[in-house]
Tab-separated table of C-alpha atoms and ligand atoms in Angstrom:
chain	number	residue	atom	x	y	z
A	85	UNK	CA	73.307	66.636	-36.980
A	86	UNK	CA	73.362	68.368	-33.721
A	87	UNK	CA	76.569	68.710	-32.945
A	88	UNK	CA	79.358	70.866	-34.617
A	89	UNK	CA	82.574	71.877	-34.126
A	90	UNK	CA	82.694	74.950	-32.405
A	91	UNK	CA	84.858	78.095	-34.086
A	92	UNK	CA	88.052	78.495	-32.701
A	93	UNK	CA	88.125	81.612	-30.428
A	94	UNK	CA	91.797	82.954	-32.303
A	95	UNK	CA	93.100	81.962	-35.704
A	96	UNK	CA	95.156	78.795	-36.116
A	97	UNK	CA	98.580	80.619	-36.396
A	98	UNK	CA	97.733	82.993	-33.399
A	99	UNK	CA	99.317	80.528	-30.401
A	100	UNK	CA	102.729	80.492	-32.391
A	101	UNK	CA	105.319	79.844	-31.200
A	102	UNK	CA	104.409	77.974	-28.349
A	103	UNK	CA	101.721	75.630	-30.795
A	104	UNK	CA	102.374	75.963	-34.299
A	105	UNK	CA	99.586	76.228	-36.958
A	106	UNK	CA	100.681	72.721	-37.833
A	107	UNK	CA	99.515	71.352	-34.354
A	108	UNK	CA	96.488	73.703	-34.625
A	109	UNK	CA	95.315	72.570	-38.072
A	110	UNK	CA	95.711	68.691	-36.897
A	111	UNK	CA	94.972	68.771	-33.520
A	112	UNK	CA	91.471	70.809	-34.347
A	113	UNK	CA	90.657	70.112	-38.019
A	114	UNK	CA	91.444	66.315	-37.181
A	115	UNK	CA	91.342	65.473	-33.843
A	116	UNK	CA	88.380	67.622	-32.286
A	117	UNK	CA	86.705	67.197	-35.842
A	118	UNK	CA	86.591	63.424	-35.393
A	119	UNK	CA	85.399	63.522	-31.628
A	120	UNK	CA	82.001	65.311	-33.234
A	121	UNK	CA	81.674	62.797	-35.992
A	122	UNK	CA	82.468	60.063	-33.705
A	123	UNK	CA	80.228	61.692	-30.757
A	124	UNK	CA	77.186	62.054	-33.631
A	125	UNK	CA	77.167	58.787	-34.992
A	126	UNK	CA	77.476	56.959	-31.955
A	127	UNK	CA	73.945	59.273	-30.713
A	128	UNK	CA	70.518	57.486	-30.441
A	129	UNK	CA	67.823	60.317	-31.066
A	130	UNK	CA	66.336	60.105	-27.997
A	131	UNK	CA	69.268	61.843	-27.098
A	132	UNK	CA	69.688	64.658	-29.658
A	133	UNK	CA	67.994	67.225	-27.673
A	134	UNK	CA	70.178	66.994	-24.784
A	135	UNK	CA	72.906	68.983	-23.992
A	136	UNK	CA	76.577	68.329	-24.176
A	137	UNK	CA	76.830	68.065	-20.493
A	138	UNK	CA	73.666	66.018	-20.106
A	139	UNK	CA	74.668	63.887	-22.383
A	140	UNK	CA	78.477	63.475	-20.837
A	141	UNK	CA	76.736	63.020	-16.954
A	142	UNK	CA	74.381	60.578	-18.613
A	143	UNK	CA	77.108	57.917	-20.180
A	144	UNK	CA	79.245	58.389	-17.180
A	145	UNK	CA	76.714	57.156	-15.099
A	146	UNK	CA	75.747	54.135	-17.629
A	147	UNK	CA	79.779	53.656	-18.100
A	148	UNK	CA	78.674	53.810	-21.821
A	149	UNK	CA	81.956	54.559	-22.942
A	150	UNK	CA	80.801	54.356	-26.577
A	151	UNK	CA	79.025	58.014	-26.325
A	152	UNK	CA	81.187	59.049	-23.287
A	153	UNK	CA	84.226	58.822	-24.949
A	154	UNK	CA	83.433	61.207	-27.864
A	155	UNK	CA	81.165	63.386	-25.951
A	156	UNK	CA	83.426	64.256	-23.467
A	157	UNK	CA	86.426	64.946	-26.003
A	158	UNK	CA	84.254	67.029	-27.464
A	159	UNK	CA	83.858	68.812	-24.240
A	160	UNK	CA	87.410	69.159	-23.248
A	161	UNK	CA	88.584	70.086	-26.557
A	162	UNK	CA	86.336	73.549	-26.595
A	163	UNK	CA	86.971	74.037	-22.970
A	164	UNK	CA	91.149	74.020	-23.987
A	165	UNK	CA	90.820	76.010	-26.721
A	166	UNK	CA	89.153	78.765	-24.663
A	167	UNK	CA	91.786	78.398	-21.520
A	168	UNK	CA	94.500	79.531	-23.979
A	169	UNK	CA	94.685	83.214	-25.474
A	170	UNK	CA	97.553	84.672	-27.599
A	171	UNK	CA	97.052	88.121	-25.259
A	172	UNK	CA	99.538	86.544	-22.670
A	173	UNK	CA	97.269	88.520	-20.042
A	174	UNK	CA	98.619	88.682	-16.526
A	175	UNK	CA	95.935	87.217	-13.945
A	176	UNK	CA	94.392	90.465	-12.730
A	177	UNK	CA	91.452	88.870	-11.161
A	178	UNK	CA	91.192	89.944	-7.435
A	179	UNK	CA	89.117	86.699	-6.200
A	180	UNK	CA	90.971	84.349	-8.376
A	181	UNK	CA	93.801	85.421	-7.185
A	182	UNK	CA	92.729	85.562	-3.117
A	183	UNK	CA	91.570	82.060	-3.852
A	184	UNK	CA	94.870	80.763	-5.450
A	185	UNK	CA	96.909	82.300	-2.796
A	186	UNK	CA	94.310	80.823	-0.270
A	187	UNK	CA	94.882	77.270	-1.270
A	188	UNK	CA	98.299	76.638	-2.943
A	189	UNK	CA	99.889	79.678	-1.513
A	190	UNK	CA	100.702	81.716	-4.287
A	191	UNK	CA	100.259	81.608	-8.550
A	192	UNK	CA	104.058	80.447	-8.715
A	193	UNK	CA	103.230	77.546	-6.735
A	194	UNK	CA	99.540	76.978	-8.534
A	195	UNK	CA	101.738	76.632	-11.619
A	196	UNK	CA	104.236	74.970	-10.196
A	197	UNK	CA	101.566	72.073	-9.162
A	198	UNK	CA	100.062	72.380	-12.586
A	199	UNK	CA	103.337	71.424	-14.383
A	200	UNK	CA	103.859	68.336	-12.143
A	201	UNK	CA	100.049	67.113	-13.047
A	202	UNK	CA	100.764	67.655	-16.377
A	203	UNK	CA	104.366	65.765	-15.967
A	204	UNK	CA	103.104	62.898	-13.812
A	205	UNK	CA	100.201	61.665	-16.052
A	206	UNK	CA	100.714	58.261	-17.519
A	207	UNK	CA	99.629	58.201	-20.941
A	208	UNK	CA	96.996	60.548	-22.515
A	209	UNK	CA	94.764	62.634	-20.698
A	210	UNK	CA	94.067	66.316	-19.018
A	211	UNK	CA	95.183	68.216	-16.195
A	212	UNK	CA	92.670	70.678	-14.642
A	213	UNK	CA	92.464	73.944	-12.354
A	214	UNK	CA	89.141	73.238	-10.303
A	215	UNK	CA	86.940	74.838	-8.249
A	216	UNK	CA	85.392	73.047	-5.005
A	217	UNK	CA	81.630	73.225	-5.075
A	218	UNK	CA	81.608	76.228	-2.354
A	219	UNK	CA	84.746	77.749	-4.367
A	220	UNK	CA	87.369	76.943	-2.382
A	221	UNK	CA	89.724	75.171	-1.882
A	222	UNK	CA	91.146	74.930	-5.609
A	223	UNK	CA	92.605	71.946	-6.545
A	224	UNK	CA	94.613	70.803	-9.553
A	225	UNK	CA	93.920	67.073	-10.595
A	226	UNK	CA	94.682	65.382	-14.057
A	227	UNK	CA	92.645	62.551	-15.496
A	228	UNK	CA	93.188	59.814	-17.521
A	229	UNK	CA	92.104	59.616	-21.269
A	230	UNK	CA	88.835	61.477	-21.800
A	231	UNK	CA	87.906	61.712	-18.622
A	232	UNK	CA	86.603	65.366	-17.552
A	233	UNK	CA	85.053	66.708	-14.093
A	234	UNK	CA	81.465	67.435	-15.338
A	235	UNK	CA	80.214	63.940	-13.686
A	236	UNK	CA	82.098	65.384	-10.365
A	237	UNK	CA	81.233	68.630	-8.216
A	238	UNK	CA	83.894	70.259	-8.914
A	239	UNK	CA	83.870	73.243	-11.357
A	240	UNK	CA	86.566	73.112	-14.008
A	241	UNK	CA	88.416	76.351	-14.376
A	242	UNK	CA	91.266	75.847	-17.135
A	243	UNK	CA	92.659	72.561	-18.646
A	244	UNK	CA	95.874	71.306	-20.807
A	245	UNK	CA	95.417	68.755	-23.141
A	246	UNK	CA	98.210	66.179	-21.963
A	247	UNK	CA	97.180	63.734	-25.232
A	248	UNK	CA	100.909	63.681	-27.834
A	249	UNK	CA	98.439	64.700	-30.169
A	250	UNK	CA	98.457	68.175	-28.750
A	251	UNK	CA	102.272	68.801	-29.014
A	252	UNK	CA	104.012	65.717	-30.336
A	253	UNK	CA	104.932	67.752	-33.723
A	254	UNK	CA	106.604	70.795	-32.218
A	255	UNK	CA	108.256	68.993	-29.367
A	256	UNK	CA	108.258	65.207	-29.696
A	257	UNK	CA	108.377	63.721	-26.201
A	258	UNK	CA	109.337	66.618	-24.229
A	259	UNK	CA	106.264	66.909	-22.732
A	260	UNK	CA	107.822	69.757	-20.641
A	261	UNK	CA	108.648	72.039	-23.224
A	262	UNK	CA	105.095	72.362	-24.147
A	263	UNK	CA	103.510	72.769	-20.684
A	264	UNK	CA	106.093	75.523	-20.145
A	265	UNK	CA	105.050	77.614	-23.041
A	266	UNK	CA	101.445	76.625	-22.082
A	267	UNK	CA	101.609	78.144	-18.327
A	268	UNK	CA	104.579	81.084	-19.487
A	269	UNK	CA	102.561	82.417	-22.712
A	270	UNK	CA	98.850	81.072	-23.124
A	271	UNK	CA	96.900	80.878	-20.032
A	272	UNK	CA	93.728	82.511	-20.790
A	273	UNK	CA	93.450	84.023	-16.771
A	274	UNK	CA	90.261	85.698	-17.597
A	275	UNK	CA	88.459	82.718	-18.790
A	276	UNK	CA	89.585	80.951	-15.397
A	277	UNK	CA	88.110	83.582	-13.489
A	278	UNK	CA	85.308	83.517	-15.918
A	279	UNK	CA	84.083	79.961	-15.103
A	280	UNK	CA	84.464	80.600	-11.413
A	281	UNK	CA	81.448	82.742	-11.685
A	282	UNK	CA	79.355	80.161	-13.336
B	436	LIG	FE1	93.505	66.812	-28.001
């Protein structure tokens, strides 16, 4: 087995009570859990000493949505975990912020944009915070199912899982309710600015 599931970066109680530990224990114990067993089994080992990302690029381009499918969950499932923190940090980040102001005019409206993505998607998927290749302009863009930029050029910064999975047993269908306490109490603003140095 190469892959694992990755620790969480907080414990399952610490997003409460904007994600419950309920929602935590299912959505990582279960959910992500089964996107690594799926994502192993469905490996040839020619494959097992590639990376995560090489591995997502590489299905994406074959449209082998047998190994893309899990891989990429896998992915996006780490990458959420880490763009929420329980600190409820302020963005403090001088460039990030330049940047945001620069291309949606300011955080309010960034967020603002962010909460329709998450709104508007039909059906399961993720809404991003990206990074153009030469770092600006951002853009926020949701895709459908497990979808993910890494096949694209453009650098993911934070996501929200938009799957009912990630919030249907605290809220049920309001969608909104969720994505509120998401952008209000959990964005992890130092990981965003994080990534846009990578
Ligand atoms: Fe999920």
């Amino acid at each position: 087995m190469k892959f694992a599931l990755p620790d969480l970066p907080y414990s399952q109680d610490a997003l409460e009570p904007v994600i419950s530990k309920r929602t935590m224990f299912h959505h990582y114990e279960k959910h992500h859990a089964s996107y690594v067993k799926k994502l192993e089994s469905a490996l040839d080992d020619s494959r097992r000493d590639d990376s995560l990302e090489q591995i997502i690029g590489d299905s994406y381009r074959r449209e082998d949505a047998s190994v893309f499918n899990p891989a990429a969950q896998v992915w996006n499932h780490t990458f959420y975990w880490n763009s929420m923190s329980p600190d409820n940090e302020r963005l403090k980040d001088e460039r990030l912020i330049s940047l945001i102001d620069a291309s949606f005019g300011s955080v309010d409206k960034l967020l603002q944009e962010f909460r329709d993505a998450v709104l508007n998607q039909f059906g399961s998927g993720w809404a991003w915070l990206l990074a153009s290749p030469d770092g600006e302009p951002l853009q926020v863009k949701s895709t459908t199912d497990a979808v993910n930029p890494l096949p694209g050029e453009f650098k993911p910064l934070l996501t929200v899982d938009v799957w009912e999975h990630a919030y249907y047993l605290d809220y049920q269908q309001d969608r909104a309710a969720y994505v509120d306490g998401f952008l209000d109490k959990l964005v992890n603003w130092r990981f965003a600015a994080e990534n846009l140095d990578r």
